[in-house]
């Protein structure tokens, strides 16, 4: 410490954070309890010295011996070479970066203790960049924990910080006795010794060398289970709390009278609702009638007919004299919703003198002003658009229902912004739609505060989509197939991948394919086939123009980057070709495939893949393509996707980092989840203060994320 640091004023002025302290904050480790709950990834055994003669190849070993050589070598690469002799054998240490202090500690004749991975080399044992220190001194009694950390935070510093956090933190039980009993039963089926939280933490941070290392590292040890159960409980508690808080909010009670707008709409539809659509509609209507804001997710596979369910909900709201907003993540999708809804809804609105408005970011100012005026006056009963709909200056007269399509594309902040659109302290009802069904365990864990309606049935008359996985070399056959589809009057999508490193490459790929298909499908003298190109760099008017050509059937083939991914509905399209399918995620492939098979014609999806230089596909890519070929069931796909990707990516924006489970693993810890769900209810009901303490301990300031 410098003199300045010791000056009396120093304690009055908060000291600037050191780089390591900042790094701690960044990992979310600001309180003692955060440190105490920062659990090791694995352990190193520094409790014993291994004689070199007893070492095995690749073993992480700690040795002790005398330095017999210490010299800097310049070739083939500058390095410090040190030989250590422990009396049973010798080991060579190599350092490619080193400091003068190294040579001092590792000087010839010194006794040293060295830890590292031993490798049998040409010259006997070697260790590259081992850790080392003077020999002697006590061996630790516990295994040494290795914590998840970042580049700015040295392991040794973090270890000390965690140890002192653990000493200072209050780790007394938050669970009341009956819940401790049920937890004990859940963790070890009632077997084994009973552990307090403090004991479990000590066991994880500083395990004695005789602890079953395997159970610690695969996290099945009772101490791990204890912590995972507590984590799950915190999460269930905070979601349940959020749900109860929402129950206290006020929303307009929206009911439709007999002969009202929803009935008019139903009468005008060219089809009858499926049983599943009727069921979810009833669930939604039930929610809308309550004076508590709806918070419901409508999930249904691509093509299951969510839009009409949304339109019916909108009709209820509009019929009750309120406004409804419908948002889609892309302009193309918003435009398509708009086209469809105008066609369905304007006629039924006609007698009321109200209309459907349209709002996007790319709109001309004048048109936009006109729309904003319609929205503010309440004359626009329905507003369709992109997230432009929830920008601050958009004022609704009385927004009663907000519908978000493809909800996983919207962030937490956007959903919160929606909430603020209703005046007088009330909230609009919220309906979210998703074509990516969330597997049950995930929904139970992360979306416990959300009501879920599921459309589990496709409209009748669909023929199943045939999926073929083909190597790129078979491209000519695919083009031939396109030709026959076109002759039958069908339309075709061809999707090129997004190449993440380079938008330019992405584009050139799509452009090249567009040129190739234009030529291949239009031999001299034959009738011309319109081949269109759609990519993310085009202006929205151009995109719209291309889309319209395709939707209206004047364009045979649409080559595009992934901009068509969500929601686009062209029933006459019967073939989907996805180029470089190995680069897409599973849900994305499923969404894309869902663009075909929307009419009565037999449809197909061709997944073209290109092996890498070594002629192979990565294991996950192989799994994804296999899953696509094996099933068209969105729920099945979602489960497999969860297995492949894990929950983090799966939930997307909703759980933007902060609230993801760190320890519990939904594939192995379902018994703990079951306990936590039950325990959360009991605790909130009978021990509300303990519940608050538990939430604060585990989530600190992160609790807001659960509320969005
Ligand atoms: P998604 O659930 O993917 O949003 P859409 O709402 O776009 O699906 O519906 C897909 C297609 O099915 C649309 O053309 C829609 O008009 C049609 N559709 C919806 N419900 C039915 C039904 N009950 N019977 C027949 N066709 C339907
Ligand atoms: Mg849709």
XYZ file of C-alpha atoms and ligand atoms in Angstrom:
736
model
C 0.000 0.000 0.000
C 1.326 3.482 -0.770
C 1.438 6.331 1.738
C -1.351 8.112 -0.070
C -3.641 5.145 0.465
C -3.046 5.313 4.185
C -3.795 8.999 4.487
C -6.801 9.574 6.762
C -8.913 11.115 4.009
C -8.660 7.999 1.911
C -11.334 6.181 3.875
C -13.818 9.019 3.442
C -13.510 9.085 -0.337
C -14.462 5.824 -2.033
C -11.395 4.384 -3.662
C -11.565 3.771 -7.384
C -12.142 0.128 -8.175
C -9.125 -1.878 -9.187
C -9.214 -3.771 -12.457
C -9.795 -6.997 -10.573
C -12.660 -5.500 -8.573
C -14.257 -4.275 -11.770
C -13.884 -7.724 -13.233
C -15.610 -9.152 -10.154
C -18.523 -6.765 -10.631
C -18.754 -7.738 -14.240
C -19.189 -11.352 -13.239
C -22.007 -10.218 -10.976
C -19.941 -10.735 -7.833
C -20.434 -7.602 -5.795
C -21.822 -8.829 -2.483
C -20.244 -11.330 -0.101
C -23.119 -13.683 -0.727
C -22.539 -13.491 -4.504
C -18.995 -14.664 -3.890
C -20.151 -17.408 -1.550
C -22.545 -18.627 -4.233
C -19.929 -18.544 -6.968
C -19.227 -22.256 -7.177
C -16.212 -24.093 -8.586
C -16.122 -25.607 -12.027
C -13.650 -28.251 -10.937
C -10.848 -28.897 -8.466
C -7.140 -29.401 -8.370
C -5.535 -31.683 -5.902
C -2.646 -29.876 -4.221
C -2.949 -31.904 -1.077
C -0.202 -34.331 -2.026
C 3.162 -34.567 -3.733
C 3.516 -37.235 -6.412
C 6.914 -38.806 -7.086
C 7.796 -38.405 -10.776
C 8.315 -42.127 -11.069
C 4.648 -42.654 -10.153
C 3.292 -40.062 -12.617
C 1.110 -41.024 -15.544
C 1.032 -39.371 -18.947
C -1.216 -36.311 -18.943
C -1.725 -36.332 -15.185
C -2.062 -33.054 -13.359
C 0.636 -33.588 -10.759
C 2.388 -31.718 -8.009
C 6.055 -32.562 -7.617
C 8.829 -31.347 -5.342
C 12.543 -31.443 -6.123
C 15.837 -29.630 -6.648
C 16.567 -27.453 -9.691
C 19.559 -28.885 -11.535
C 19.500 -26.554 -14.505
C 17.973 -23.163 -15.299
C 18.787 -21.520 -18.588
C 17.345 -19.344 -21.305
C 17.387 -20.862 -24.759
C 16.987 -18.718 -27.854
C 16.264 -21.347 -30.476
C 14.000 -22.540 -31.915
C 12.050 -20.100 -29.802
C 13.092 -18.015 -26.830
C 12.238 -19.945 -23.705
C 13.258 -20.652 -20.139
C 14.251 -24.275 -19.586
C 14.426 -25.644 -16.074
C 15.206 -29.178 -14.949
C 13.892 -30.454 -11.635
C 15.109 -33.670 -10.015
C 12.917 -35.181 -7.299
C 15.175 -38.134 -6.568
C 12.951 -40.598 -8.488
C 13.250 -38.965 -11.933
C 13.694 -35.588 -13.619
C 11.218 -33.264 -15.260
C 11.841 -30.427 -17.655
C 9.844 -27.197 -17.239
C 9.344 -24.898 -20.222
C 8.254 -21.265 -20.139
C 7.761 -19.294 -23.331
C 6.988 -16.111 -21.456
C 8.835 -15.496 -18.210
C 10.151 -12.794 -15.913
C 13.425 -12.349 -13.993
C 11.644 -13.447 -10.810
C 11.162 -16.883 -12.376
C 14.911 -17.381 -12.708
C 15.370 -16.340 -9.116
C 12.890 -18.830 -7.670
C 13.987 -21.526 -10.089
C 17.739 -20.968 -9.694
C 20.010 -23.996 -9.691
C 20.151 -25.684 -6.308
C 16.775 -24.329 -5.123
C 14.139 -26.749 -3.822
C 10.836 -26.073 -5.565
C 7.247 -27.292 -5.646
C 5.792 -27.467 -9.163
C 2.310 -28.229 -10.449
C 1.297 -28.942 -13.979
C 0.352 -31.485 -16.558
C 3.152 -34.002 -17.046
C 3.814 -35.109 -20.573
C 6.252 -37.799 -21.558
C 8.526 -36.296 -24.166
C 11.669 -37.113 -26.014
C 13.755 -36.044 -23.017
C 11.622 -37.586 -20.287
C 8.863 -35.755 -18.413
C 8.052 -32.164 -19.287
C 5.618 -29.542 -18.025
C 4.732 -26.466 -20.041
C 4.003 -23.310 -18.033
C 3.491 -25.074 -14.711
C 2.782 -23.124 -11.546
C 5.644 -23.194 -9.054
C 6.908 -21.888 -5.748
C 9.471 -22.654 -3.094
C 9.298 -26.157 -1.692
C 8.238 -26.822 1.868
C 5.324 -25.193 3.600
C 2.163 -26.961 4.578
C 0.167 -28.839 1.986
C -3.424 -27.623 1.902
C -5.987 -29.855 3.551
C -8.729 -29.240 1.002
C -8.873 -29.651 -2.728
C -8.187 -26.408 -4.545
C -11.277 -25.008 -6.310
C -11.107 -23.685 -9.859
C -13.770 -21.023 -10.438
C -15.361 -19.753 -13.609
C -13.602 -16.474 -14.276
C -12.723 -13.957 -16.950
C -9.464 -12.925 -18.562
C -9.186 -9.842 -16.328
C -9.541 -11.816 -13.145
C -6.692 -14.075 -12.045
C -7.802 -17.356 -10.511
C -5.683 -16.784 -7.394
C -7.321 -13.404 -6.736
C -10.789 -14.816 -7.266
C -10.037 -17.726 -4.939
C -9.088 -15.338 -2.156
C -12.110 -13.148 -2.826
C -14.451 -16.146 -2.686
C -12.844 -17.489 0.492
C -13.239 -14.171 2.264
C -16.754 -13.681 0.859
C -17.649 -17.095 2.202
C -16.285 -16.199 5.645
C -18.239 -12.960 5.829
C -21.501 -13.838 4.093
C -24.622 -14.739 5.982
C -25.330 -18.270 4.837
C -27.845 -19.167 7.512
C -30.843 -21.161 6.324
C -33.667 -19.302 4.626
C -35.781 -22.435 4.373
C -38.210 -23.110 7.203
C -37.961 -26.533 8.846
C -40.723 -28.347 6.922
C -39.183 -27.319 3.616
C -35.760 -28.430 4.806
C -37.337 -31.820 5.451
C -38.881 -32.073 2.011
C -35.661 -30.847 0.433
C -33.668 -33.478 2.247
C -36.080 -36.099 0.952
C -35.813 -34.765 -2.613
C -32.033 -34.517 -2.641
C -31.014 -37.870 -1.298
C -34.303 -39.737 -1.206
C -34.039 -39.179 2.538
C -30.790 -41.106 2.695
C -27.442 -39.777 3.785
C -26.485 -37.155 6.328
C -28.400 -33.954 6.522
C -26.444 -30.892 5.473
C -26.961 -27.253 6.322
C -26.502 -24.706 3.558
C -23.282 -23.588 5.242
C -21.970 -27.149 5.253
C -22.929 -27.677 1.634
C -21.107 -24.504 0.627
C -18.000 -25.464 2.559
C -18.087 -28.885 0.978
C -18.210 -27.341 -2.499
C -15.643 -24.596 -1.982
C -13.189 -26.524 0.148
C -13.805 -30.245 -0.237
C -11.641 -32.570 1.788
C -9.425 -34.798 -0.376
C -11.560 -37.863 0.399
C -14.719 -36.285 -1.109
C -15.961 -38.159 -4.162
C -14.395 -35.943 -6.798
C -16.463 -37.373 -9.594
C -19.746 -36.546 -7.868
C -18.450 -33.032 -7.250
C -17.412 -32.511 -10.811
C -20.530 -33.950 -12.435
C -22.576 -32.014 -9.872
C -24.527 -34.984 -8.579
C -23.065 -34.711 -5.060
C -25.710 -33.949 -2.391
C -24.003 -30.621 -1.703
C -24.455 -29.659 -5.352
C -28.043 -30.826 -5.333
C -28.661 -28.713 -2.289
C -27.385 -25.595 -4.053
C -29.207 -26.352 -7.276
C -32.458 -26.810 -5.391
C -31.964 -23.458 -3.656
C -31.263 -21.778 -6.967
C -34.377 -23.256 -8.559
C -36.399 -22.198 -5.542
C -35.197 -18.609 -5.896
C -36.214 -18.587 -9.510
C -39.622 -20.117 -8.883
C -40.216 -17.703 -6.021
C -39.407 -14.674 -8.064
C -41.610 -15.773 -10.931
C -44.465 -16.559 -8.623
C -44.026 -13.166 -6.975
C -44.075 -11.493 -10.363
C -47.223 -13.367 -11.226
C -48.934 -12.343 -7.996
C -47.915 -8.735 -8.527
C -49.384 -8.849 -11.983
C -52.601 -10.255 -10.547
C -52.980 -7.039 -8.595
C -52.756 -4.858 -11.701
C -55.822 -3.572 -13.428
C -56.765 -4.030 -17.067
C -59.946 -3.287 -18.945
C -62.407 -6.154 -18.884
C -63.051 -6.917 -22.553
C -66.141 -8.904 -23.467
C -67.980 -9.306 -26.694
C -71.717 -9.312 -26.963
C -73.720 -11.868 -28.871
C -73.582 -10.931 -32.534
C -70.460 -8.814 -31.914
C -67.315 -8.381 -33.992
C -65.794 -11.834 -33.303
C -68.905 -13.527 -34.636
C -68.897 -11.323 -37.713
C -65.293 -12.245 -38.312
C -65.925 -15.967 -37.893
C -68.788 -15.778 -40.342
C -66.577 -14.162 -42.946
C -63.690 -16.647 -42.720
C -63.307 -19.013 -45.678
C -62.681 -21.916 -43.267
C -63.858 -23.258 -39.925
C -61.574 -23.087 -36.912
C -59.834 -26.277 -35.871
C -60.692 -27.704 -32.469
C -57.351 -26.491 -31.175
C -57.962 -22.974 -32.462
C -61.370 -22.946 -30.776
C -59.872 -24.088 -27.498
C -57.096 -21.491 -27.387
C -59.543 -18.793 -28.463
C -61.711 -19.651 -25.486
C -58.702 -19.461 -23.177
C -57.830 -16.034 -24.535
C -61.395 -14.723 -24.410
C -61.587 -15.876 -20.807
C -58.483 -13.863 -19.958
C -59.669 -10.767 -21.778
C -62.887 -10.709 -19.821
C -60.997 -10.421 -16.527
C -60.007 -7.059 -15.112
C -56.448 -8.374 -14.685
C -53.959 -8.029 -17.533
C -53.572 -11.160 -19.592
C -50.004 -12.425 -19.911
C -50.355 -15.309 -22.279
C -48.138 -17.081 -24.752
C -49.865 -18.637 -27.731
C -47.631 -21.296 -29.156
C -48.277 -23.358 -32.214
C -46.176 -24.828 -34.913
C -45.551 -22.917 -38.111
C -48.725 -22.963 -40.170
C -50.966 -23.949 -37.277
C -53.045 -20.801 -37.765
C -52.124 -18.410 -34.988
C -52.957 -15.292 -36.993
C -56.679 -15.924 -37.076
C -56.686 -16.568 -33.332
C -54.959 -13.217 -32.876
C -57.522 -11.581 -35.153
C -60.343 -12.973 -33.026
C -58.746 -11.624 -29.863
C -58.385 -8.261 -31.600
C -62.044 -8.412 -32.579
C -63.037 -8.892 -28.943
C -60.991 -5.855 -27.897
C -62.231 -3.679 -30.745
C -65.792 -4.796 -30.246
C -65.561 -3.672 -26.635
C -64.532 -0.231 -27.869
C -60.786 -0.527 -27.213
C -57.747 -0.407 -29.480
C -55.510 -3.303 -30.329
C -51.853 -3.249 -31.440
C -50.222 -6.085 -33.345
C -46.470 -6.138 -33.739
C -44.241 -8.301 -35.860
C -40.437 -8.437 -35.776
C -39.832 -7.656 -39.449
C -41.372 -5.281 -41.895
C -42.202 -8.026 -44.371
C -44.083 -9.980 -41.793
C -45.847 -6.910 -40.483
C -46.890 -6.059 -44.029
C -48.266 -9.498 -44.559
C -50.250 -9.400 -41.348
C -51.517 -6.025 -42.350
C -52.676 -7.265 -45.757
C -54.469 -10.222 -44.226
C -56.013 -8.337 -41.336
C -57.220 -5.496 -43.491
C -58.999 -8.051 -45.616
C -60.552 -9.774 -42.593
C -61.170 -6.869 -40.323
C -61.912 -3.727 -42.321
C -65.259 -5.102 -43.543
C -66.405 -5.888 -40.026
C -65.189 -2.499 -38.781
C -66.935 -0.646 -41.576
C -70.249 -0.102 -39.765
C -68.351 1.331 -36.766
C -66.491 3.922 -38.833
C -63.143 2.793 -37.429
C -60.164 1.489 -39.384
C -56.867 -0.424 -39.401
C -53.646 1.628 -39.191
C -50.154 0.752 -40.297
C -46.929 1.875 -38.640
C -43.302 1.080 -39.452
C -39.930 2.712 -39.136
C -39.445 3.214 -42.857
C -42.723 4.996 -43.444
C -42.803 8.408 -45.093
C -43.270 11.193 -42.611
C -46.566 12.403 -43.957
C -48.168 8.976 -43.958
C -46.806 8.390 -40.510
C -48.282 11.607 -39.149
C -51.647 10.629 -40.539
C -51.430 7.211 -38.897
C -50.352 8.700 -35.571
C -53.358 11.003 -35.650
C -55.709 8.066 -36.292
C -54.157 6.186 -33.395
C -54.333 9.117 -30.988
C -57.962 9.882 -31.840
C -58.956 6.266 -31.393
C -60.254 6.044 -34.938
C -57.710 3.337 -35.668
C -59.165 0.345 -33.874
C -56.266 -1.872 -34.870
C -52.644 -0.834 -35.380
C -50.348 -3.227 -37.205
C -46.623 -2.682 -37.507
C -43.095 -3.331 -36.411
C -41.690 -2.238 -33.057
C -42.293 1.320 -34.284
C -45.694 0.789 -32.686
C -44.295 1.053 -29.181
C -42.058 4.057 -29.624
C -42.503 6.799 -27.090
C -44.314 9.282 -29.292
C -47.010 6.817 -30.342
C -50.033 7.684 -28.258
C -53.041 5.461 -28.146
C -56.422 6.699 -27.153
C -57.291 3.476 -25.319
C -55.020 0.517 -25.914
C -56.677 -2.581 -24.537
C -54.736 -5.419 -26.116
C -51.209 -5.775 -27.459
C -50.274 -8.784 -29.557
C -46.654 -9.653 -30.255
C -45.931 -12.110 -33.025
C -42.769 -14.211 -32.875
C -42.257 -12.993 -29.343
C -38.763 -14.430 -28.934
C -37.558 -11.801 -31.378
C -38.533 -8.996 -29.063
C -36.465 -7.910 -26.114
C -37.427 -7.394 -22.517
C -37.163 -3.625 -22.898
C -39.634 -3.599 -25.754
C -42.161 -5.584 -23.788
C -41.784 -3.257 -20.839
C -42.317 -0.271 -23.136
C -45.605 -1.766 -24.261
C -46.827 -1.834 -20.712
C -46.519 1.896 -20.412
C -48.896 2.518 -23.297
C -52.056 2.441 -21.277
C -52.982 5.570 -19.394
C -54.495 5.950 -15.951
C -52.246 3.336 -14.389
C -53.962 0.407 -16.072
C -52.244 -2.138 -18.273
C -53.126 -3.535 -21.662
C -53.675 -7.256 -22.038
C -50.693 -8.968 -23.596
C -50.761 -11.865 -26.024
C -47.468 -13.231 -27.299
C -47.227 -15.669 -30.145
C -44.438 -18.055 -30.961
C -43.854 -20.765 -33.506
C -40.961 -22.090 -31.480
C -42.713 -24.225 -28.945
C -41.046 -24.217 -25.596
C -40.465 -27.668 -24.116
C -42.427 -28.278 -20.956
C -39.515 -28.331 -18.531
C -38.274 -25.030 -19.897
C -41.689 -23.451 -19.725
C -42.120 -24.656 -16.152
C -38.790 -23.206 -15.173
C -38.406 -19.968 -17.015
C -41.925 -19.058 -17.916
C -43.717 -19.997 -14.740
C -45.282 -16.551 -14.618
C -46.765 -16.920 -18.055
C -49.960 -18.679 -19.093
C -49.487 -20.833 -22.145
C -52.000 -21.828 -24.817
C -50.964 -24.395 -27.357
C -52.323 -25.101 -30.832
C -51.420 -28.737 -31.244
C -53.159 -29.434 -34.516
C -52.672 -28.233 -38.074
C -55.598 -27.083 -40.219
C -56.990 -29.944 -42.288
C -55.984 -30.638 -45.863
C -52.275 -30.147 -45.396
C -50.055 -32.739 -46.957
C -46.942 -33.533 -44.980
C -43.698 -31.969 -46.140
C -41.089 -34.343 -47.416
C -37.586 -33.441 -46.317
C -34.478 -34.483 -48.203
C -30.915 -33.935 -47.074
C -28.602 -33.782 -50.090
C -24.935 -33.049 -50.618
C -24.118 -29.938 -52.592
C -22.886 -32.022 -55.552
C -26.494 -32.917 -56.275
C -27.441 -29.319 -56.935
C -28.199 -29.978 -60.639
C -30.893 -32.514 -59.682
C -32.421 -29.950 -57.381
C -32.588 -27.398 -60.163
C -34.285 -30.008 -62.320
C -36.821 -30.511 -59.576
C -37.508 -26.795 -59.502
C -38.229 -26.908 -63.196
C -40.941 -29.557 -62.744
C -42.509 -27.665 -59.853
C -42.689 -24.546 -61.970
C -44.268 -26.487 -64.825
C -46.997 -27.560 -62.426
C -47.651 -23.924 -61.666
C -46.044 -24.067 -58.231
C -43.640 -21.612 -56.649
C -40.268 -22.182 -55.062
C -38.182 -20.624 -52.297
C -34.401 -20.833 -52.347
C -32.722 -19.677 -49.160
C -29.046 -18.761 -48.887
C -27.378 -18.602 -45.517
C -26.317 -15.599 -43.601
C -22.580 -15.623 -43.387
C -22.014 -13.970 -40.113
C -18.511 -12.686 -40.607
C -19.400 -10.889 -43.755
C -22.605 -9.351 -44.927
C -20.969 -8.747 -48.308
C -20.187 -12.421 -48.764
C -23.678 -13.261 -47.698
C -24.993 -11.048 -50.403
C -22.657 -12.264 -53.127
C -23.718 -15.796 -52.347
C -27.384 -14.954 -52.797
C -26.670 -12.843 -55.876
C -24.653 -15.626 -57.480
C -27.389 -18.166 -56.839
C -29.953 -15.747 -58.225
C -27.939 -15.359 -61.431
C -27.378 -19.094 -61.676
C -31.060 -19.921 -61.340
C -32.159 -17.142 -63.671
C -29.946 -18.646 -66.374
C -30.671 -22.286 -65.653
C -34.434 -21.844 -65.587
C -34.623 -19.628 -68.642
C -33.011 -21.458 -71.552
C -33.144 -19.490 -74.816
C -36.526 -19.744 -76.489
C -38.424 -21.067 -73.492
C -41.065 -19.061 -71.654
C -39.518 -16.841 -69.018
C -39.603 -17.701 -65.368
C -39.375 -14.773 -63.040
C -36.667 -15.298 -60.446
C -36.617 -12.720 -57.658
C -33.993 -11.752 -55.127
C -34.605 -10.595 -51.600
C -31.890 -9.675 -49.123
C -31.431 -7.675 -45.982
C -29.639 -4.746 -47.609
C -32.548 -3.830 -49.835
C -34.709 -0.866 -48.964
C -38.082 -1.773 -47.563
C -40.029 -0.555 -50.605
C -37.925 -2.806 -52.844
C -38.371 -5.735 -50.514
C -42.061 -5.144 -50.451
C -42.246 -5.003 -54.237
C -40.430 -8.327 -54.603
C -42.578 -9.928 -51.938
C -45.748 -8.750 -53.616
C -44.681 -10.276 -56.937
C -44.128 -13.583 -55.207
C -47.272 -13.494 -53.079
C -49.398 -12.692 -56.124
C -47.889 -15.564 -58.068
C -46.127 -13.577 -60.772
C -42.736 -14.757 -59.592
C -41.823 -18.444 -59.813
C -38.707 -18.551 -57.694
C -37.700 -16.365 -54.796
C -34.031 -16.421 -53.866
C -33.445 -14.848 -50.511
C -31.307 -14.600 -47.451
C -33.064 -15.435 -44.212
C -35.312 -12.369 -44.359
C -38.252 -14.610 -45.241
C -37.724 -16.697 -42.187
C -40.703 -15.799 -40.094
C -44.351 -16.041 -40.844
C -44.485 -15.462 -44.607
C -47.512 -17.250 -46.013
C -47.726 -18.216 -49.701
C -49.815 -21.406 -49.964
C -48.856 -22.007 -53.602
C -45.178 -22.396 -52.735
C -44.404 -26.106 -52.637
C -40.633 -26.410 -52.657
C -38.107 -24.940 -50.286
C -34.434 -25.300 -51.009
C -31.994 -24.337 -48.283
C -28.429 -23.942 -49.381
C -25.634 -24.554 -46.855
C -28.249 -25.948 -44.532
C -25.463 -26.987 -42.161
C -25.009 -23.342 -41.188
C -28.521 -22.855 -39.872
C -29.851 -23.541 -36.410
C -32.463 -26.226 -36.000
C -35.358 -23.943 -35.107
C -34.453 -21.698 -37.962
C -34.495 -24.609 -40.408
C -37.859 -25.656 -39.080
C -39.243 -22.141 -39.460
C -37.957 -21.952 -42.996
C -39.402 -25.301 -43.892
C -42.723 -24.106 -42.529
C -42.956 -21.634 -45.417
C -44.063 -24.553 -47.616
C -46.733 -27.162 -47.016
C -49.320 -24.432 -46.500
C -51.608 -25.502 -49.298
C -53.029 -28.795 -50.489
C -50.148 -29.645 -52.850
C -47.477 -32.110 -51.752
C -44.510 -30.053 -50.600
C -40.851 -30.739 -50.164
C -37.887 -29.219 -48.439
C -34.401 -29.871 -49.744
C -31.500 -29.285 -47.388
C -28.317 -28.893 -49.393
C -25.193 -29.240 -47.345
C -21.535 -28.656 -48.100
C -19.001 -30.595 -46.087
C -15.962 -28.627 -44.907
C -12.455 -28.917 -46.367
C -11.823 -32.211 -44.660
C -14.997 -33.557 -46.247
C -16.973 -33.661 -43.004
C -19.899 -32.105 -41.256
C -19.641 -31.016 -37.653
C -21.401 -33.277 -35.190
C -24.042 -30.716 -34.266
C -24.720 -29.911 -37.921
C -25.165 -33.605 -38.597
C -27.574 -33.894 -35.661
C -29.581 -30.929 -36.868
C -29.978 -32.224 -40.408
C -30.868 -35.645 -39.105
C -33.540 -34.185 -36.843
C -34.997 -32.251 -39.773
C -35.202 -35.365 -41.899
C -36.761 -37.394 -39.112
C -39.556 -35.154 -37.906
C -41.782 -32.249 -38.870
C -43.263 -31.917 -35.396
C -42.331 -28.543 -33.980
C -42.383 -29.809 -30.398
C -40.105 -32.667 -31.202
C -37.786 -30.248 -33.006
C -37.824 -27.907 -30.023
C -36.845 -30.687 -27.643
C -33.985 -31.762 -29.851
C -32.898 -28.170 -30.268
C -32.821 -27.772 -26.518
C -30.599 -30.838 -26.269
C -28.270 -29.488 -28.917
C -28.101 -25.863 -27.826
C -29.028 -25.671 -24.172
C -31.587 -23.307 -22.660
C -29.564 -20.080 -22.920
C -29.816 -19.604 -26.626
C -33.186 -21.212 -26.730
C -34.937 -18.569 -24.716
C -33.294 -15.736 -26.568
C -33.929 -12.202 -25.485
C -36.274 -13.032 -22.652
C -33.531 -14.271 -20.400
C -30.810 -11.908 -21.486
C -28.131 -13.485 -19.373
C -28.954 -12.357 -15.904
C -31.658 -14.739 -14.903
C -30.490 -17.974 -16.455
C -29.889 -20.835 -14.112
C -26.221 -21.185 -13.349
C -26.180 -24.530 -11.629
C -29.350 -26.508 -12.167
C -29.550 -28.555 -15.316
C -33.056 -29.217 -16.504
C -32.189 -32.494 -18.127
C -30.928 -34.056 -14.898
C -32.543 -32.035 -12.130
C -36.249 -32.447 -12.798
C -36.770 -33.866 -9.301
C -35.325 -30.681 -7.835
C -37.490 -28.550 -10.104
C -40.561 -30.421 -8.916
C -39.552 -29.760 -5.319
C -38.849 -26.083 -6.013
C -42.232 -25.470 -7.648
C -44.055 -26.919 -4.700
C -41.786 -25.300 -2.123
C -42.146 -21.866 -3.735
C -45.912 -21.965 -3.297
C -45.698 -23.032 0.329
C -43.046 -20.501 1.135
C -44.859 -17.529 -0.394
C -48.034 -18.554 1.339
C -46.738 -19.300 4.809
C -43.285 -17.748 5.081
C -43.328 -14.610 2.927
C -40.427 -12.949 4.725
C -38.186 -15.957 4.373
C -39.192 -16.016 0.696
C -38.093 -12.412 0.218
C -34.807 -13.147 1.951
C -34.249 -16.113 -0.284
C -34.928 -14.148 -3.458
C -32.667 -11.303 -2.373
C -29.878 -13.705 -1.506
C -29.921 -15.451 -4.863
C -30.947 -12.782 -7.273
C -29.858 -9.504 -5.745
C -30.678 -6.805 -8.250
C -31.430 -9.136 -11.092
C -35.049 -9.756 -10.137
C -36.444 -7.298 -12.674
C -35.678 -9.601 -15.525
C -38.282 -12.023 -14.343
C -40.996 -9.468 -14.542
C -40.766 -8.740 -18.239
P -48.899 -19.468 -38.195
O -49.428 -20.188 -37.015
O -47.621 -20.037 -38.689
O -48.828 -17.980 -37.984
P -50.881 -18.726 -40.107
O -51.742 -18.021 -39.155
O -50.058 -17.908 -41.047
O -49.956 -19.749 -39.356
O -51.812 -19.747 -40.913
C -51.289 -20.530 -41.958
C -52.335 -20.671 -43.056
O -53.400 -21.502 -42.641
C -52.954 -19.366 -43.480
O -53.070 -19.361 -44.869
C -54.298 -19.390 -42.801
O -55.245 -18.588 -43.461
C -54.654 -20.858 -42.860
N -55.565 -21.315 -41.811
C -55.571 -20.916 -40.520
N -56.523 -21.579 -39.835
C -57.112 -22.431 -40.696
C -58.189 -23.388 -40.588
N -58.806 -23.610 -39.431
N -58.512 -24.073 -41.689
C -57.879 -23.869 -42.853
N -56.891 -22.978 -43.034
C -56.507 -22.256 -41.974
Mg -47.449 -16.473 -38.034
